[in-house]
Amino acid sequence: MLIADDGQVPLPWLALPLAEVLTRQRGHALMVQGAAGAGVLPFGVSLAQSWLCEAPVGPGLACGRCGSCRLVQSHVHPDLFLLMPELQRRERGWLLASDKPEADSSKKPSRQIRVDEVRLLIDWAYKTSARGRGKVAVLTPGETLNLSAANALLKTLEEPPAGTRLIITTPDPARLLPTVRSRCQAWRLAEPNSAQATAWLAGQGVDEPEVLLAACAGRPLDALELHQRGLRAEHWRQLPQAIARGQGAAVQGWPLPQLLDLLLKLCHDALAVAGGAAPRYFVAGSVPKAASIEALRQWSQELQRVARHAAHPWNEGVLVDSLVAAASRALRSAPARAAAAGPRRPGLDTLPT
């Protein structure tokens, strides 16, 4: 998602913050705090595109039509270095020159930004600008810099070559090294309001966008991804009752990270409903009211434990069955049954390995 040839920003709610940064930001290193689902990566790359544009408009926004903008849109601008974990580079088609084609690689793509990749960025930074508008490096998400990579970046982050700017994006600055944070000007990208996000999703063909928007905590890009994966509002509305009945077919084919995210949201809303509050992620009235808050609390702890070890080589089919069964027991628990069971946890004690 970049500024198009008609000059339109990739997401309508990015127009104002882009104008503000282009007007106010003067430092060479910018840390942008924002969620991926709210558009922090399109924001960072659109900002870089604007700094490199050869015919900027208004407050300095990229025109979308000049030679520089065309090169950015084609992912081949020599003065733009987009650094993200190899897995994400492959998914987004923004490869480094050193990346091998996936078919030729014997290793799984990395989920971290590694030190050798940061060294490539540093070498690039000290070369002369190809088009004379300076150079911009975008590192995203910043928390994927491993310790060696982050330390290798510090000197360049503090004193980059003249005309070089760096943008680091992150949903949570606390996950970056203090030495990285202290070298950057901080900027928080606000999430779009509900009306903006709902209108945009409707324009993308999403039916009942408010349902999927709530499912994704107000982050429209995440909601669009759910829609593109085939999830519809009616299915989301039916999931709590289906899982409470132990119907694993309702989530058949879901990748484990997405299933864990779903169950954590359902557990959160079940706890809210049990305590007399409104659900956050699911439609009001769709979440069953469990009688045992203690069973829900223990279920939440076990889900978090599994989520911390999501990269473990689980037997996924059996694990999914265990997760759904545990969810069903927690959601249908009653105080008397929970007391009779003593300290036993509600169903995840025997997860398969």
Short mmCIF file of C-alpha atoms in Angstrom, two decimals:
data_model
loop_
_atom_site.label_atom_id
_atom_site.label_comp_id
_atom_site.label_asym_id
_atom_site.label_seq_id
_atom_site.Cartn_x
_atom_site.Cartn_y
_atom_site.Cartn_z
CA MET A 1 0.00 0.00 0.00
CA LEU A 2 1.64 3.19 -1.28
CA ILE A 3 0.62 6.63 -2.50
CA ALA A 4 -0.95 5.95 -5.89
CA ASP A 5 -0.45 7.77 -9.18
CA ASP A 6 -3.53 9.88 -8.45
CA GLY A 7 -1.88 11.17 -5.28
CA GLN A 8 -4.27 9.34 -2.95
CA VAL A 9 -2.84 8.03 0.30
CA PRO A 10 -3.19 4.24 0.69
CA LEU A 11 -5.58 4.54 3.65
CA PRO A 12 -7.79 7.60 4.17
CA TRP A 13 -7.00 7.99 7.89
CA LEU A 14 -3.26 8.34 7.12
CA ALA A 15 -3.62 11.67 5.27
CA LEU A 16 -3.62 13.90 8.36
CA PRO A 17 -0.77 12.19 10.28
CA LEU A 18 1.37 12.14 7.11
CA ALA A 19 0.84 15.86 6.68
CA GLU A 20 1.68 16.46 10.35
CA VAL A 21 4.93 14.48 10.24
CA LEU A 22 6.00 16.05 6.94
CA THR A 23 5.42 19.48 8.44
CA ARG A 24 6.91 18.97 11.91
CA GLN A 25 9.49 16.18 11.84
CA ARG A 26 13.08 17.39 11.46
CA GLY A 27 15.21 14.65 13.00
CA HIS A 28 16.94 11.90 11.07
CA ALA A 29 15.45 8.97 13.08
CA LEU A 30 11.73 8.50 13.66
CA MET A 31 10.10 5.77 15.76
CA VAL A 32 6.45 5.33 14.75
CA GLN A 33 4.27 3.55 17.30
CA GLY A 34 1.25 1.88 15.73
CA ALA A 35 -0.39 -1.47 15.07
CA ALA A 36 0.07 -3.32 11.80
CA GLY A 37 -3.70 -3.64 11.52
CA ALA A 38 -4.07 0.14 11.69
CA GLY A 39 -1.66 0.73 8.79
CA VAL A 40 1.69 1.53 10.40
CA LEU A 41 3.67 -0.05 7.53
CA PRO A 42 1.78 1.85 4.75
CA PHE A 43 2.32 4.97 6.85
CA GLY A 44 6.08 4.41 7.13
CA VAL A 45 6.58 3.59 3.44
CA SER A 46 4.32 6.45 2.30
CA LEU A 47 6.37 8.80 4.46
CA ALA A 48 9.57 7.50 2.87
CA GLN A 49 7.99 7.85 -0.59
CA SER A 50 7.12 11.47 0.20
CA TRP A 51 10.65 12.31 1.35
CA LEU A 52 12.04 10.82 -1.87
CA CYS A 53 9.42 12.33 -4.21
CA GLU A 54 10.76 14.65 -6.93
CA ALA A 55 7.53 16.70 -7.23
CA PRO A 56 5.92 16.73 -3.76
CA VAL A 57 2.56 18.46 -3.27
CA GLY A 58 0.94 20.30 -0.36
CA PRO A 59 2.91 19.79 2.85
CA GLY A 60 5.39 17.57 1.02
CA LEU A 61 3.21 14.56 0.21
CA ALA A 62 4.38 12.30 -2.63
CA CYS A 63 2.83 13.06 -6.00
CA GLY A 64 2.58 9.40 -7.00
CA ARG A 65 3.58 10.13 -10.62
CA CYS A 66 7.24 11.16 -10.74
CA GLY A 67 10.08 8.80 -11.54
CA SER A 68 10.95 8.39 -7.87
CA CYS A 69 7.36 7.47 -6.94
CA ARG A 70 7.22 4.95 -9.79
CA LEU A 71 10.36 3.28 -8.51
CA VAL A 72 8.96 3.08 -4.98
CA GLN A 73 5.72 1.61 -6.32
CA SER A 74 7.77 -1.03 -8.16
CA HIS A 75 9.81 -1.86 -5.01
CA VAL A 76 13.09 -1.03 -6.79
CA HIS A 77 13.97 2.51 -5.64
CA PRO A 78 17.75 2.53 -5.02
CA ASP A 79 17.44 5.12 -2.22
CA LEU A 80 14.77 3.24 -0.24
CA PHE A 81 15.79 0.31 1.96
CA LEU A 82 12.84 -1.58 3.48
CA LEU A 83 14.08 -4.00 6.11
CA MET A 84 11.75 -6.54 7.69
CA PRO A 85 12.08 -10.19 8.65
CA GLU A 86 12.68 -12.47 5.69
CA LEU A 87 9.32 -14.19 6.16
CA GLN A 88 7.51 -10.87 5.73
CA ARG A 89 9.73 -9.81 2.82
CA ARG A 90 8.70 -12.94 0.95
CA GLU A 91 5.02 -12.39 1.75
CA ARG A 92 5.12 -8.77 0.57
CA GLY A 93 7.42 -9.20 -2.43
CA TRP A 94 10.02 -6.75 -1.14
CA LEU A 95 13.18 -8.87 -1.19
CA LEU A 96 16.76 -7.90 -0.46
CA ALA A 97 19.35 -8.47 -3.16
CA SER A 98 20.87 -11.22 -1.01
CA ASP A 99 17.59 -13.15 -0.64
CA LYS A 100 17.47 -16.47 -2.44
CA PRO A 101 14.33 -17.62 -4.24
CA GLU A 102 12.17 -19.61 -1.84
CA ALA A 103 12.50 -22.77 -3.95
CA ASP A 104 16.31 -22.63 -3.63
CA SER A 105 16.41 -22.04 0.10
CA SER A 106 16.91 -25.00 2.42
CA LYS A 107 16.12 -22.93 5.52
CA LYS A 108 12.85 -21.60 6.80
CA PRO A 109 12.63 -17.82 6.34
CA SER A 110 13.59 -15.96 9.48
CA ARG A 111 11.07 -14.19 11.69
CA GLN A 112 13.79 -11.82 12.96
CA ILE A 113 15.85 -9.01 11.46
CA ARG A 114 19.38 -10.39 11.67
CA VAL A 115 22.72 -8.68 12.11
CA ASP A 116 23.98 -9.45 8.59
CA GLU A 117 20.88 -7.73 7.18
CA VAL A 118 21.54 -4.64 9.30
CA ARG A 119 25.12 -4.61 8.00
CA LEU A 120 23.74 -4.55 4.45
CA LEU A 121 21.65 -1.54 5.43
CA ILE A 122 24.69 0.22 6.91
CA ASP A 123 26.74 -0.40 3.75
CA TRP A 124 23.84 0.96 1.67
CA ALA A 125 23.53 4.06 3.87
CA TYR A 126 27.12 5.13 3.16
CA LYS A 127 26.71 5.02 -0.61
CA THR A 128 25.85 8.17 -2.55
CA SER A 129 22.16 8.83 -3.18
CA ALA A 130 21.24 7.62 -6.67
CA ARG A 131 18.58 10.26 -7.38
CA GLY A 132 19.74 13.13 -5.21
CA ARG A 133 16.78 13.29 -2.81
CA GLY A 134 18.55 11.63 0.10
CA LYS A 135 18.00 8.11 1.35
CA VAL A 136 15.39 6.53 3.62
CA ALA A 137 15.50 3.20 5.48
CA VAL A 138 12.34 1.70 6.96
CA LEU A 139 12.76 -1.04 9.62
CA THR A 140 9.58 -2.86 10.55
CA PRO A 141 8.57 -4.10 13.01
CA GLY A 142 11.39 -2.83 15.20
CA GLU A 143 10.94 -5.47 17.89
CA THR A 144 12.06 -8.16 15.42
CA LEU A 145 15.60 -6.77 15.48
CA ASN A 146 17.54 -9.38 17.40
CA LEU A 147 20.03 -8.18 20.02
CA SER A 148 23.08 -8.28 17.75
CA ALA A 149 21.20 -6.51 14.95
CA ALA A 150 19.94 -3.77 17.27
CA ASN A 151 23.41 -3.14 18.68
CA ALA A 152 24.93 -3.04 15.19
CA LEU A 153 22.41 -0.37 14.19
CA LEU A 154 23.10 2.05 17.07
CA LYS A 155 25.96 4.09 15.57
CA THR A 156 24.17 4.62 12.26
CA LEU A 157 20.94 5.41 14.10
CA GLU A 158 22.72 8.09 16.14
CA GLU A 159 24.86 9.58 13.37
CA PRO A 160 23.72 8.49 9.91
CA PRO A 161 25.43 9.81 6.78
CA ALA A 162 24.19 13.23 5.64
CA GLY A 163 20.82 13.03 3.92
CA THR A 164 19.92 9.59 5.33
CA ARG A 165 16.77 9.13 7.40
CA LEU A 166 15.57 6.08 9.31
CA ILE A 167 12.04 5.07 10.25
CA ILE A 168 11.40 2.31 12.79
CA THR A 169 7.84 1.08 13.34
CA THR A 170 6.61 -0.84 16.36
CA PRO A 171 3.32 -1.52 18.14
CA ASP A 172 5.06 -1.24 21.52
CA PRO A 173 8.22 0.88 22.03
CA ALA A 174 8.92 -0.95 25.30
CA ARG A 175 9.90 -3.99 23.23
CA LEU A 176 12.83 -2.07 21.69
CA LEU A 177 16.18 -1.59 23.39
CA PRO A 178 16.32 1.65 25.42
CA THR A 179 19.43 2.57 23.42
CA VAL A 180 17.38 2.35 20.20
CA ARG A 181 14.43 4.31 21.58
CA SER A 182 16.63 7.10 22.93
CA ARG A 183 18.06 7.79 19.47
CA CYS A 184 14.67 8.31 17.82
CA GLN A 185 12.00 10.97 17.78
CA ALA A 186 8.77 9.25 18.85
CA TRP A 187 5.52 9.56 16.94
CA ARG A 188 2.30 7.73 17.80
CA LEU A 189 0.03 6.80 14.90
CA ALA A 190 -3.56 6.90 16.15
CA GLU A 191 -5.93 4.18 15.04
CA PRO A 192 -8.83 5.28 12.80
CA ASN A 193 -12.16 6.06 14.40
CA SER A 194 -14.97 3.57 13.97
CA ALA A 195 -16.79 5.59 11.30
CA GLN A 196 -13.65 5.90 9.12
CA ALA A 197 -12.75 2.25 9.48
CA THR A 198 -16.29 0.97 8.87
CA ALA A 199 -16.75 3.13 5.78
CA TRP A 200 -13.41 1.99 4.35
CA LEU A 201 -14.18 -1.69 4.97
CA ALA A 202 -17.60 -1.32 3.34
CA GLY A 203 -15.82 0.15 0.32
CA GLN A 204 -13.65 -2.99 0.20
CA GLY A 205 -16.78 -5.15 -0.05
CA VAL A 206 -16.93 -6.29 3.58
CA ASP A 207 -20.49 -7.06 4.71
CA GLU A 208 -21.40 -5.97 8.25
CA PRO A 209 -17.93 -4.40 8.66
CA GLU A 210 -18.66 -3.38 12.24
CA VAL A 211 -18.72 -7.06 13.28
CA LEU A 212 -15.28 -7.90 11.86
CA LEU A 213 -13.93 -4.54 13.02
CA ALA A 214 -14.90 -5.37 16.60
CA ALA A 215 -13.38 -8.85 16.13
CA CYS A 216 -10.05 -7.13 15.37
CA ALA A 217 -10.16 -4.52 18.16
CA GLY A 218 -10.89 -1.70 15.71
CA ARG A 219 -8.01 -2.45 13.32
CA PRO A 220 -9.38 -2.37 9.77
CA LEU A 221 -6.49 -4.07 7.95
CA ASP A 222 -6.81 -7.07 10.26
CA ALA A 223 -10.57 -7.10 9.62
CA LEU A 224 -9.99 -7.02 5.86
CA GLU A 225 -7.55 -9.93 6.17
CA LEU A 226 -10.21 -11.98 7.99
CA HIS A 227 -12.67 -11.19 5.19
CA GLN A 228 -10.13 -12.16 2.52
CA ARG A 229 -9.55 -15.47 4.30
CA GLY A 230 -13.25 -16.20 3.86
CA LEU A 231 -14.53 -15.34 7.34
CA ARG A 232 -17.91 -13.60 7.28
CA ALA A 233 -19.72 -11.71 10.00
CA GLU A 234 -22.38 -14.40 10.38
CA HIS A 235 -19.72 -17.07 10.94
CA TRP A 236 -17.97 -14.91 13.56
CA ARG A 237 -21.33 -14.37 15.29
CA GLN A 238 -21.91 -18.15 15.47
CA LEU A 239 -18.42 -19.17 16.63
CA PRO A 240 -18.88 -18.76 20.42
CA GLN A 241 -21.86 -21.12 20.58
CA ALA A 242 -20.23 -23.60 18.18
CA ILE A 243 -17.07 -23.75 20.29
CA ALA A 244 -19.11 -24.03 23.49
CA ARG A 245 -20.71 -27.12 21.94
CA GLY A 246 -17.26 -28.51 21.10
CA GLN A 247 -17.77 -28.29 17.34
CA GLY A 248 -14.21 -28.29 16.07
CA ALA A 249 -15.41 -28.23 12.46
CA ALA A 250 -16.24 -24.54 12.96
CA VAL A 251 -12.50 -23.75 13.05
CA GLN A 252 -11.24 -26.52 10.78
CA GLY A 253 -8.27 -25.34 8.73
CA TRP A 254 -7.51 -22.34 10.93
CA PRO A 255 -3.74 -21.80 11.43
CA LEU A 256 -2.75 -22.27 15.06
CA PRO A 257 -1.82 -18.59 15.71
CA GLN A 258 -5.23 -17.43 14.42
CA LEU A 259 -7.04 -20.10 16.43
CA LEU A 260 -5.24 -19.09 19.62
CA ASP A 261 -6.07 -15.44 18.93
CA LEU A 262 -9.74 -16.39 18.50
CA LEU A 263 -9.84 -18.41 21.73
CA LEU A 264 -8.08 -15.71 23.74
CA LYS A 265 -10.66 -13.18 22.52
CA LEU A 266 -13.51 -15.56 23.32
CA CYS A 267 -12.08 -16.19 26.79
CA HIS A 268 -11.77 -12.45 27.39
CA ASP A 269 -15.39 -11.86 26.38
CA ALA A 270 -16.63 -14.85 28.39
CA LEU A 271 -14.96 -13.41 31.48
CA ALA A 272 -16.52 -10.02 30.74
CA VAL A 273 -19.99 -11.51 30.31
CA ALA A 274 -19.64 -13.63 33.45
CA GLY A 275 -18.78 -10.46 35.34
CA GLY A 276 -21.78 -8.57 33.97
CA ALA A 277 -19.91 -6.50 31.34
CA ALA A 278 -20.39 -6.28 27.56
CA PRO A 279 -18.19 -8.35 25.22
CA ARG A 280 -15.50 -6.53 23.29
CA TYR A 281 -14.78 -8.79 20.31
CA PHE A 282 -18.06 -10.64 19.77
CA VAL A 283 -21.62 -9.49 19.18
CA ALA A 284 -23.63 -8.94 22.35
CA GLY A 285 -25.71 -12.02 23.13
CA SER A 286 -23.48 -14.42 21.17
CA VAL A 287 -21.14 -15.36 24.04
CA PRO A 288 -22.45 -18.01 26.45
CA LYS A 289 -22.52 -17.02 30.11
CA ALA A 290 -20.33 -19.48 31.98
CA ALA A 291 -21.12 -20.01 35.64
CA SER A 292 -17.55 -20.60 36.85
CA ILE A 293 -15.30 -17.56 36.59
CA GLU A 294 -12.50 -19.64 38.13
CA ALA A 295 -12.70 -22.16 35.28
CA LEU A 296 -12.53 -19.30 32.76
CA ARG A 297 -9.56 -17.78 34.56
CA GLN A 298 -7.66 -21.07 34.49
CA TRP A 299 -8.55 -21.52 30.81
CA SER A 300 -7.11 -18.05 30.11
CA GLN A 301 -3.85 -18.95 31.86
CA GLU A 302 -3.50 -22.15 29.85
CA LEU A 303 -4.22 -20.39 26.55
CA GLN A 304 -1.51 -17.86 27.33
CA ARG A 305 0.89 -20.68 28.14
CA VAL A 306 0.21 -22.36 24.80
CA ALA A 307 0.49 -19.02 22.97
CA ARG A 308 3.96 -18.48 24.44
CA HIS A 309 5.03 -21.78 22.90
CA ALA A 310 3.16 -21.48 19.60
CA ALA A 311 6.38 -22.17 17.67
CA HIS A 312 6.74 -25.58 19.37
CA PRO A 313 6.32 -28.45 16.85
CA TRP A 314 2.90 -29.48 18.13
CA ASN A 315 0.78 -32.18 16.55
CA GLU A 316 -1.56 -29.47 15.28
CA GLY A 317 -4.59 -31.64 14.54
CA VAL A 318 -4.65 -33.12 18.01
CA LEU A 319 -3.82 -29.79 19.62
CA VAL A 320 -6.74 -28.07 17.90
CA ASP A 321 -9.11 -30.78 19.16
CA SER A 322 -7.70 -30.32 22.69
CA LEU A 323 -8.07 -26.54 22.53
CA VAL A 324 -11.68 -26.71 21.38
CA ALA A 325 -12.55 -29.35 23.98
CA ALA A 326 -10.98 -27.25 26.74
CA ALA A 327 -12.87 -24.19 25.55
CA SER A 328 -16.13 -26.11 25.59
CA ARG A 329 -15.55 -27.34 29.16
CA ALA A 330 -14.66 -23.86 30.43
CA LEU A 331 -17.60 -22.17 28.70
CA ARG A 332 -20.09 -24.76 29.98
CA SER A 333 -18.63 -25.03 33.47
CA ALA A 334 -20.81 -24.75 36.57
CA PRO A 335 -19.70 -23.72 40.10
CA ALA A 336 -20.52 -27.10 41.70
CA ARG A 337 -18.64 -29.08 39.05
CA ALA A 338 -15.63 -26.76 39.29
CA ALA A 339 -15.52 -27.20 43.06
CA ALA A 340 -15.82 -30.97 42.83
CA ALA A 341 -12.92 -31.10 40.41
CA GLY A 342 -10.62 -29.49 42.96
CA PRO A 343 -7.51 -27.79 41.62
CA ARG A 344 -7.53 -29.59 38.26
CA ARG A 345 -7.25 -27.20 35.30
CA PRO A 346 -10.13 -27.16 32.80
CA GLY A 347 -8.85 -29.37 30.07
CA LEU A 348 -5.39 -28.37 28.87
CA ASP A 349 -3.37 -30.41 31.37
CA THR A 350 -2.79 -33.13 28.79
CA LEU A 351 -1.98 -31.10 25.70
CA PRO A 352 -0.21 -33.22 23.06
CA THR A 353 3.43 -32.66 22.28
#
